[in-house]
XYZ file of C-alpha atoms in Angstrom:
614
model
C -27.604 -15.692 9.782
C -26.864 -12.472 10.638
C -23.951 -10.563 12.367
C -22.061 -7.906 12.701
C -18.448 -7.816 10.539
C -16.017 -5.809 12.513
C -14.469 -3.112 9.919
C -10.583 -4.547 10.047
C -12.241 -7.568 9.165
C -14.182 -6.067 6.532
C -13.641 -7.507 2.914
C -15.011 -4.241 1.368
C -12.318 -2.396 4.086
C -9.460 -5.016 3.402
C -9.139 -4.190 -0.409
C -9.869 -0.768 0.061
C -6.702 -0.795 2.461
C -4.759 -3.130 0.443
C -5.731 -0.312 -2.452
C -4.855 2.936 -0.472
C -1.110 0.958 0.724
C 0.098 0.174 -2.660
C -1.273 3.362 -4.053
C 0.523 5.434 -1.533
C 3.628 3.354 -1.769
C 3.787 3.690 -5.394
C 3.501 8.128 -4.656
C 5.619 7.938 -2.846
C 8.131 5.687 -4.274
C 7.923 7.731 -7.375
C 7.883 10.574 -6.032
C 11.279 10.472 -3.476
C 13.027 8.509 -7.004
C 11.852 11.688 -9.064
C 12.889 14.491 -6.746
C 16.793 12.000 -5.671
C 16.817 11.556 -9.437
C 16.342 14.997 -10.828
C 18.238 16.686 -8.442
C 21.184 14.223 -8.650
C 20.621 14.088 -12.243
C 20.697 18.882 -12.654
C 23.689 18.210 -9.704
C 25.723 16.387 -12.627
C 24.519 18.569 -14.903
C 25.648 21.454 -13.777
C 29.072 19.910 -12.439
C 29.439 18.472 -16.223
C 28.928 21.568 -17.733
C 30.808 23.910 -15.161
C 33.931 21.300 -15.403
C 32.911 21.265 -19.596
C 33.170 25.382 -19.675
C 36.728 25.091 -17.174
C 38.107 22.724 -19.612
C 37.222 25.202 -22.619
C 38.202 28.024 -20.904
C 41.370 25.896 -20.101
C 41.887 25.275 -23.568
C 41.181 28.014 -25.399
C 43.735 29.152 -22.502
C 46.216 27.408 -23.438
C 45.876 27.368 -27.339
C 46.410 31.576 -26.950
C 49.290 31.366 -24.129
C 51.108 29.179 -27.214
C 50.605 30.878 -30.168
C 50.672 34.341 -30.901
C 47.621 34.523 -32.569
C 43.717 32.889 -33.384
C 44.263 31.743 -36.371
C 43.984 28.339 -36.332
C 41.954 27.876 -33.510
C 39.134 27.148 -35.588
C 39.814 23.690 -35.669
C 39.858 23.440 -31.726
C 37.010 24.597 -31.462
C 35.084 22.294 -33.537
C 36.380 19.935 -31.402
C 35.417 21.161 -28.110
C 31.933 22.064 -29.338
C 31.721 18.689 -30.935
C 32.543 17.200 -27.673
C 30.793 19.219 -24.681
C 27.823 19.486 -27.141
C 27.730 23.209 -26.929
C 28.091 26.266 -29.358
C 31.770 28.058 -28.630
C 32.187 30.949 -30.499
C 35.259 33.372 -30.116
C 34.941 37.083 -31.135
C 37.737 40.355 -30.266
C 36.310 42.926 -27.774
C 34.666 44.394 -30.839
C 32.522 41.368 -31.665
C 34.025 40.399 -34.845
C 33.606 36.676 -35.176
C 37.295 34.795 -34.097
C 35.747 31.314 -34.737
C 32.207 29.627 -34.331
C 31.696 26.502 -34.000
C 27.905 27.381 -34.854
C 26.905 25.618 -38.337
C 24.140 28.202 -38.806
C 24.937 31.494 -37.605
C 22.815 33.071 -34.909
C 22.594 36.219 -32.079
C 24.996 35.211 -29.682
C 24.610 35.418 -25.483
C 24.382 39.056 -24.542
C 27.565 39.035 -22.385
C 30.178 36.998 -22.830
C 31.203 33.926 -20.651
C 34.549 34.302 -19.959
C 37.865 36.856 -21.527
C 40.598 34.368 -22.444
C 43.354 36.374 -21.806
C 46.364 34.129 -21.290
C 48.453 37.531 -19.240
C 44.946 38.482 -17.596
C 43.555 34.936 -16.320
C 41.178 35.551 -14.158
C 40.608 31.619 -13.495
C 42.635 28.946 -11.570
C 42.891 26.195 -14.234
C 46.916 26.171 -14.187
C 48.493 26.130 -11.167
C 50.109 29.337 -10.449
C 48.180 31.672 -12.241
C 46.391 32.486 -9.028
C 49.672 34.071 -7.699
C 50.576 36.825 -10.965
C 47.043 36.005 -13.433
C 49.448 35.165 -15.928
C 48.952 31.715 -17.318
C 52.076 29.361 -16.935
C 51.663 28.162 -20.474
C 53.022 31.970 -21.969
C 56.753 31.093 -21.129
C 57.552 33.326 -24.537
C 61.308 33.394 -24.608
C 62.033 31.805 -21.384
C 61.478 28.000 -23.987
C 64.040 26.246 -22.991
C 66.344 24.990 -25.871
C 66.562 21.479 -26.916
C 70.625 20.838 -25.040
C 69.323 23.858 -22.450
C 66.632 21.491 -21.364
C 68.225 17.871 -21.723
C 71.098 19.439 -19.431
C 68.613 20.093 -17.075
C 67.392 17.199 -16.984
C 70.385 15.632 -15.749
C 71.091 18.393 -13.571
C 67.389 16.952 -11.709
C 67.830 13.612 -11.840
C 72.112 13.979 -10.033
C 69.457 15.922 -7.740
C 66.942 13.191 -7.079
C 69.200 10.815 -6.263
C 71.156 13.047 -3.820
C 67.552 13.503 -1.638
C 66.922 9.832 -1.877
C 70.593 8.874 -0.126
C 69.006 11.461 2.392
C 65.787 9.284 2.741
C 63.540 11.664 0.682
C 61.645 10.532 -2.521
C 61.250 12.947 -4.702
C 59.924 13.319 -8.062
C 60.516 14.670 -11.232
C 57.792 17.538 -13.594
C 58.221 19.390 -16.470
C 57.704 23.189 -16.671
C 55.987 24.976 -19.427
C 59.172 25.964 -20.373
C 60.254 22.598 -20.423
C 62.834 23.234 -16.794
C 62.720 20.146 -14.910
C 61.915 20.385 -11.014
C 61.448 18.572 -8.394
C 58.570 17.652 -6.994
C 57.298 16.043 -3.573
C 54.973 12.875 -3.717
C 51.911 14.650 -3.456
C 52.405 16.687 -6.774
C 53.956 20.480 -5.160
C 57.447 21.400 -6.397
C 60.122 21.180 -3.974
C 60.315 23.509 -0.784
C 61.057 23.104 2.714
C 64.728 21.250 4.548
C 66.988 21.019 1.227
C 70.296 18.421 2.476
C 73.349 20.802 2.370
C 75.513 18.022 -0.257
C 72.326 18.620 -2.535
C 72.729 22.106 -2.766
C 74.690 23.026 -4.699
C 72.495 25.746 -6.687
C 72.869 24.150 -10.101
C 69.761 23.115 -11.120
C 67.840 26.136 -10.633
C 70.635 28.166 -11.566
C 69.341 30.181 -15.018
C 69.930 28.934 -18.595
C 71.391 31.686 -20.737
C 68.090 31.924 -22.245
C 66.509 32.577 -19.306
C 69.358 35.006 -18.679
C 68.788 36.854 -21.720
C 64.641 36.908 -21.100
C 65.887 37.987 -17.477
C 67.682 40.792 -18.576
C 64.743 42.401 -20.995
C 62.496 41.885 -18.141
C 64.991 43.653 -15.539
C 65.180 46.944 -18.281
C 61.734 46.735 -18.475
C 61.066 46.600 -14.862
C 64.126 49.165 -14.355
C 62.017 52.064 -16.616
C 58.349 51.292 -14.302
C 60.224 51.248 -10.868
C 62.375 54.745 -12.052
C 59.010 56.500 -12.999
C 57.905 55.336 -9.544
C 61.100 56.892 -8.528
C 61.963 53.835 -6.251
C 66.541 53.391 -6.149
C 67.401 49.479 -6.126
C 70.626 47.914 -7.038
C 71.014 46.182 -9.760
C 69.712 42.511 -9.705
C 71.457 40.242 -7.899
C 69.713 37.126 -9.287
C 66.702 35.226 -9.923
C 64.144 34.009 -7.932
C 62.205 30.828 -8.477
C 59.144 30.498 -8.417
C 57.323 27.070 -7.050
C 54.088 27.880 -7.649
C 54.305 29.008 -11.086
C 57.385 27.153 -12.405
C 58.857 29.855 -13.535
C 61.301 32.795 -12.449
C 61.535 35.250 -12.164
C 64.670 38.454 -11.177
C 65.401 39.070 -8.289
C 66.326 42.771 -7.103
C 67.309 44.318 -3.721
C 65.848 47.641 -2.572
C 68.476 50.460 -1.676
C 68.654 52.752 1.079
C 64.840 53.241 1.802
C 63.405 54.182 5.216
C 61.847 51.414 6.756
C 58.674 53.207 6.944
C 58.620 53.221 2.686
C 60.482 49.949 2.456
C 56.739 48.217 2.638
C 55.007 50.239 -0.480
C 58.600 49.993 -2.381
C 58.520 46.214 -2.327
C 54.882 46.216 -3.384
C 55.371 48.440 -6.179
C 59.046 46.902 -7.149
C 56.052 43.786 -7.489
C 53.964 45.376 -9.536
C 56.565 46.615 -12.173
C 57.953 43.145 -12.495
C 54.267 41.204 -13.420
C 54.172 44.549 -15.684
C 56.949 43.585 -17.348
C 57.028 40.057 -17.891
C 53.622 40.811 -19.544
C 54.761 43.631 -21.728
C 57.429 41.163 -22.362
C 55.428 38.185 -23.281
C 53.108 39.612 -24.695
C 55.045 39.397 -28.290
C 54.011 35.840 -27.732
C 50.545 35.712 -27.341
C 47.488 35.596 -28.697
C 45.129 38.933 -28.438
C 42.667 39.074 -25.613
C 39.491 37.472 -26.410
C 35.471 36.983 -25.373
C 34.142 33.599 -24.503
C 30.848 32.803 -25.712
C 28.772 29.722 -24.783
C 25.515 28.712 -25.583
C 22.974 25.580 -26.406
C 24.321 23.322 -29.470
C 22.807 23.327 -32.871
C 20.286 21.265 -31.678
C 17.040 22.018 -30.114
C 16.846 19.108 -28.120
C 17.986 19.598 -24.312
C 21.238 17.998 -23.425
C 19.384 17.573 -20.003
C 19.590 13.252 -19.832
C 19.214 10.939 -17.084
C 22.919 9.372 -16.510
C 22.660 4.810 -16.984
C 23.016 5.005 -13.252
C 19.568 6.955 -12.412
C 17.913 5.083 -15.441
C 18.985 2.348 -13.263
C 17.040 3.381 -10.636
C 14.501 4.179 -11.666
C 14.058 0.979 -13.434
C 14.904 -0.902 -10.234
C 12.264 1.273 -7.837
C 9.468 0.323 -10.931
C 10.227 -3.190 -10.057
C 10.347 -3.889 -6.958
C 7.074 -1.224 -6.707
C 5.631 -3.797 -9.680
C 6.906 -7.174 -7.705
C 5.069 -6.001 -4.352
C 2.204 -4.784 -5.768
C 2.271 -8.059 -7.529
C 2.957 -10.211 -4.870
C 0.221 -8.379 -2.154
C -2.246 -9.194 -4.465
C -1.551 -12.125 -5.097
C -1.638 -12.845 -1.248
C -4.787 -11.209 -1.056
C -6.308 -12.427 -4.010
C -5.338 -16.070 -2.759
C -6.680 -15.629 0.636
C -10.043 -14.243 -0.655
C -10.480 -17.136 -3.493
C -9.411 -20.277 -1.652
C -12.640 -20.150 0.281
C -14.784 -19.363 -2.384
C -13.401 -22.041 -4.246
C -14.021 -24.772 -1.503
C -17.425 -23.028 -1.161
C -17.606 -23.990 -5.344
C -16.583 -27.049 -4.801
C -18.943 -27.981 -2.005
C -21.751 -26.024 -4.365
C -20.866 -28.145 -7.186
C -21.477 -32.252 -4.682
C -24.183 -34.190 -4.967
C -26.340 -32.846 -2.388
C -26.769 -36.462 -0.654
C -22.916 -35.978 0.579
C -23.636 -33.076 2.770
C -20.102 -31.464 2.159
C -18.958 -29.276 5.084
C -17.030 -25.863 4.373
C -13.560 -24.968 6.700
C -14.220 -22.070 8.035
C -10.748 -20.449 7.547
C -11.277 -16.595 7.588
C -13.234 -14.176 9.947
C -14.842 -11.748 7.107
C -17.357 -11.608 4.175
C -15.779 -15.535 2.777
C -15.722 -16.862 6.666
C -19.679 -16.220 7.371
C -20.364 -17.074 3.784
C -18.510 -20.184 4.645
C -20.606 -20.550 7.639
C -24.055 -19.795 6.610
C -23.463 -21.816 3.450
C -22.914 -25.178 6.333
C -25.601 -23.803 8.097
C -27.780 -24.335 4.947
C -26.444 -28.395 4.773
C -27.000 -28.564 8.381
C -30.262 -27.277 7.585
C -30.838 -28.881 4.420
C -29.766 -32.336 6.095
C -32.573 -32.064 9.032
C -35.190 -30.569 6.397
C -34.313 -33.859 4.131
C -34.409 -36.544 7.237
C -37.951 -34.578 7.769
C -38.693 -34.497 4.925
C -38.282 -38.332 4.622
C -39.684 -39.011 8.808
C -43.145 -36.987 7.149
C -43.930 -39.016 4.049
C -43.513 -42.022 5.642
C -45.609 -40.988 9.132
C -48.495 -39.553 6.371
C -48.411 -43.011 4.847
C -48.931 -44.839 8.187
C -51.211 -42.342 9.510
C -53.284 -42.886 6.662
C -52.840 -45.933 5.696
C -54.083 -47.057 9.678
C -57.544 -45.862 9.415
C -57.948 -47.191 5.215
C -56.455 -50.357 6.430
C -59.440 -50.725 8.946
C -61.955 -49.630 7.090
C -61.107 -52.017 3.618
C -61.178 -55.299 6.341
C -64.327 -53.785 7.767
C -66.282 -53.181 4.604
C -64.743 -56.452 3.004
C -65.759 -58.673 6.181
C -69.697 -56.373 5.533
C -69.619 -57.505 1.789
C -68.934 -61.305 2.434
C -71.108 -61.463 4.756
C -68.994 -62.122 8.256
C -70.063 -59.558 9.901
C -73.511 -58.032 9.770
C -73.377 -54.169 9.316
C -74.130 -53.176 12.948
C -74.113 -49.996 14.393
C -71.415 -50.536 16.589
C -69.565 -51.584 13.098
C -70.884 -48.310 11.450
C -69.751 -45.937 14.237
C -66.308 -47.709 14.378
C -65.602 -47.216 10.577
C -67.110 -43.857 11.526
C -64.693 -42.976 14.027
C -62.020 -44.406 11.336
C -63.120 -41.736 8.819
C -62.615 -39.310 11.438
C -59.522 -39.700 12.215
C -58.520 -39.792 8.402
C -60.364 -36.207 8.123
C -58.255 -34.508 10.891
C -55.147 -35.666 9.422
C -56.332 -34.078 6.173
C -57.994 -31.146 7.413
C -54.368 -30.516 9.505
C -52.561 -30.910 6.616
C -53.955 -28.414 4.386
C -54.223 -25.953 7.228
C -50.319 -26.785 7.491
C -50.322 -26.764 3.695
C -52.100 -23.198 3.739
C -49.838 -21.923 5.978
C -46.815 -22.501 4.479
C -47.596 -20.994 1.031
C -48.778 -17.948 2.810
C -52.007 -18.274 2.041
C -54.342 -19.263 5.604
C -56.741 -16.930 6.059
C -57.685 -15.266 9.631
C -60.850 -13.462 10.053
C -59.453 -11.232 12.576
C -61.801 -9.146 15.354
C -61.386 -7.842 18.456
C -61.509 -10.738 21.469
C -60.981 -10.621 24.965
C -58.245 -12.867 25.885
C -60.137 -14.080 28.826
C -63.059 -15.081 27.820
C -61.394 -16.566 24.693
C -59.505 -19.131 27.381
C -62.759 -19.285 28.966
C -64.271 -20.592 25.328
C -61.250 -22.815 25.510
C -61.429 -24.465 29.491
C -65.197 -25.047 28.464
C -64.692 -27.433 25.456
C -61.882 -29.226 26.723
C -63.666 -29.362 30.553
C -65.307 -32.952 29.578
C -62.505 -34.709 28.408
C -60.305 -33.491 31.210
C -63.102 -34.523 33.714
C -63.451 -37.831 32.299
C -59.609 -38.356 31.974
C -59.908 -37.442 35.739
C -57.764 -34.069 35.732
C -58.263 -30.923 37.056
C -59.129 -27.943 34.646
C -58.351 -24.782 35.948
C -58.210 -21.074 34.329
C -56.665 -17.818 35.714
C -56.302 -14.292 34.296
C -54.969 -11.004 35.694
C -57.058 -8.231 34.035
C -58.627 -8.527 31.107
C -56.424 -7.889 27.784
C -57.810 -7.294 24.096
C -55.656 -8.671 20.471
C -56.144 -8.666 17.193
C -56.844 -12.248 16.596
C -59.179 -14.626 14.715
C -60.885 -16.263 17.215
C -61.532 -20.109 15.701
C -58.047 -20.325 14.883
C -57.404 -19.497 18.099
C -59.144 -21.302 19.934
C -57.798 -24.455 17.379
C -54.290 -23.203 18.918
C -55.446 -23.093 22.483
C -57.334 -26.529 22.201
C -54.678 -28.379 20.093
C -52.304 -27.483 23.424
C -54.856 -28.693 26.127
C -55.190 -31.623 23.794
C -51.892 -32.645 24.025
C -51.678 -31.602 27.707
C -54.503 -33.933 28.175
C -53.134 -36.929 26.607
C -49.819 -36.800 28.941
C -51.005 -35.838 32.079
C -52.330 -38.762 34.360
C -55.386 -38.726 35.909
C -55.098 -36.811 39.246
C -53.149 -34.360 37.822
C -54.172 -30.453 36.913
C -53.821 -27.963 33.546
C -54.165 -24.727 34.447
C -54.950 -21.921 31.441
C -53.530 -18.229 32.078
C -53.696 -15.012 30.342
C -52.040 -12.195 31.565
C -50.791 -8.736 29.774
C -47.029 -7.870 29.519
C -45.071 -5.376 27.751
C -47.753 -4.503 25.189
C -48.755 -8.412 24.606
C -51.579 -10.881 25.991
C -49.306 -13.846 26.995
C -50.944 -17.248 27.015
C -49.708 -20.201 29.584
C -50.854 -24.078 29.748
C -49.018 -25.954 32.256
C -49.208 -29.283 33.228
C -48.492 -32.287 35.660
C -47.298 -34.861 33.336
C -44.865 -36.277 31.457
C -42.830 -33.429 30.672
C -39.823 -33.487 27.626
C -37.026 -35.029 27.881
C -34.444 -32.032 26.966
C -32.872 -33.245 23.742
C -36.295 -33.334 22.795
C -37.223 -29.907 23.181
C -35.553 -28.662 19.921
C -37.910 -30.710 17.736
C -41.372 -30.289 19.974
C -43.020 -28.835 16.984
C -41.759 -30.478 13.917
C -44.930 -31.857 12.113
C -46.083 -35.924 13.376
C -42.560 -35.378 16.215
C -44.277 -37.718 18.807
C -42.718 -37.474 22.440
C -43.990 -41.747 22.534
C -42.380 -43.316 19.276
C -44.361 -46.482 20.116
C -47.597 -44.652 21.147
C -50.465 -45.669 18.316
C -52.414 -42.040 17.174
C -55.199 -42.645 19.056
C -53.610 -41.790 22.322
C -50.554 -40.143 21.074
C -52.639 -37.901 18.279
C -50.818 -36.856 14.320
C -48.029 -35.439 15.691
C -49.282 -31.715 13.651
C -51.138 -30.460 16.198
C -47.976 -28.774 17.952
C -46.503 -27.596 13.805
C -49.840 -26.816 13.774
C -49.781 -24.658 16.769
C -46.382 -22.620 15.443
C -47.626 -21.944 12.417
C -50.869 -20.639 13.413
C -49.149 -18.275 16.222
C -47.215 -16.725 13.385
C -49.821 -15.920 11.243
C -50.880 -13.247 13.706
C -47.624 -12.304 14.781
C -46.651 -14.271 17.759
C -44.204 -16.482 19.195
C -44.502 -19.903 21.450
C -41.843 -21.740 23.528
C -42.163 -24.158 25.667
C -39.910 -24.768 28.836
C -40.357 -28.545 30.801
C -38.820 -30.929 33.130
C -39.568 -34.332 32.917
C -41.823 -35.939 35.460
C -42.307 -32.089 36.569
C -44.451 -31.329 33.679
C -44.636 -28.143 30.598
C -45.622 -24.885 30.031
C -46.579 -24.038 26.614
C -46.079 -19.829 26.404
C -47.872 -18.371 23.687
C -46.988 -14.575 23.071
C -49.913 -11.952 20.629
C -49.576 -8.670 20.319
C -51.886 -6.387 23.062
C -54.408 -3.848 21.038
C -55.980 -2.055 23.757
C -54.323 -1.584 28.023
C -55.613 -4.282 30.335
C -58.975 -2.664 31.744
C -58.744 -2.687 35.654
C -62.379 -3.303 37.837
C -63.248 -0.040 38.290
C -63.275 0.522 34.491
C -65.332 -2.891 33.589
C -67.772 -1.405 36.161
C -68.289 1.647 34.132
């Protein structure tokens, strides 16, 4: 069986598509996961590095703000290095090492990561630093004594309760100097509306320590302002810097033209900040350069997070599961019909098991072919049994007759007269004909049937066959006619072709009643020589047409071998025509007759009458 397979049903195409889809899904998932994971990891790493760097700067700036020098910073540097995995080095502006976390000293980066100077900070590591550029932890002489801290804390509690009575919830926060201040719910310092009964001015009044520090600050600021020829009235109090949680002296400008007041105010604030830095310089460590680098280990710090590792494992597991599932599904669908075929093939031949066809791909076609083979095997087995039975019957009857007549002749019961000898001869001829037919079929089956080909005129061949059977047809009361359309030629064995056509004519004579007609015709058509043997006999039933050319088949099972033939004639016709590269077909209508058509290759175009005359 040969049949085209649609590409979408092809087993090879389906396997290729499945493999490509799995590969594409795997590549896409891997690429997506790699991009997402790497991007997120880099972002996290960059964010963590930035956070670590800012924390290192904040910690060292806080140390400098609370210590007059760097003498004890080595321990802090090593602690920060161990926590961040970074190399941390502090040097003076001239690159003299103050502290270095690296066990093996190596060259520092060409540029410092930042300058650690609590009086000139350029980072917003602490609330308030962005206003003055001074680390708010650098309090110096403004640090309250224990008693002052206790008293201010009590005042803060009183003020907090006052706010609460007026429906305002406030918190209490202690500044680096030890002063307690009220803060809002969001953590910001007290600002905005203050209930009348709470505005007693006690909480934010300067303590003796702060008054002393502010007086020193005022003196430094006056000297600066005098250099700028700005005349101020004496300080009138202090101003609370809520964002910085510190205090500054409040000055009042003297008589200054309005167009100069803005510049004077700016200069005043600059002088106050400068004076404050001069005042705090003795209490903080000197400025230092901060260098950050990789640690002692050469291994990069980049490390995939646990969440990203879980994603990688999860996606890989999902892709693997999908691959296994798809492969298992496809393999199951492929193996199921193959297993059914295997089981059917392993069954005993007599069971003739058929395989259900569940797919339309190669396995389904294989199952159909297997079932067809099983059906053909059943038919061949039935034909083999019938052929053996028919051969035994065809040979037994004449042999039995010959044996019987010979035995009675031997016993002297019958004399061997001419009639008896003629009967025995007739039986021997029947045996010889059956044996010759079987020999011809055996040679054709084995491919050993020899043909002596030559150029044969089809119309002459037809006339020879008609002449050989005209006597028998006349004896049966049947008219035998011939018809030739042109003179087609063919390359054939004339003896074998006369045998094939003769078998068809003999078969037609046996099945045509007296008064009937048999017509032999030949014509050339589409490069072929077409022979037709038509009769007006009994015809063949439609259900018997597929078996006409089977061996030992008879249209009427009850007919004897003398009237019905051996049943090998049509089988021999098919083999002889096939050996010549042609085909034989039959059409029939019960009661109206049959038409056998032989088609053979034509070697020459049919000759016209004019050509024949030439």
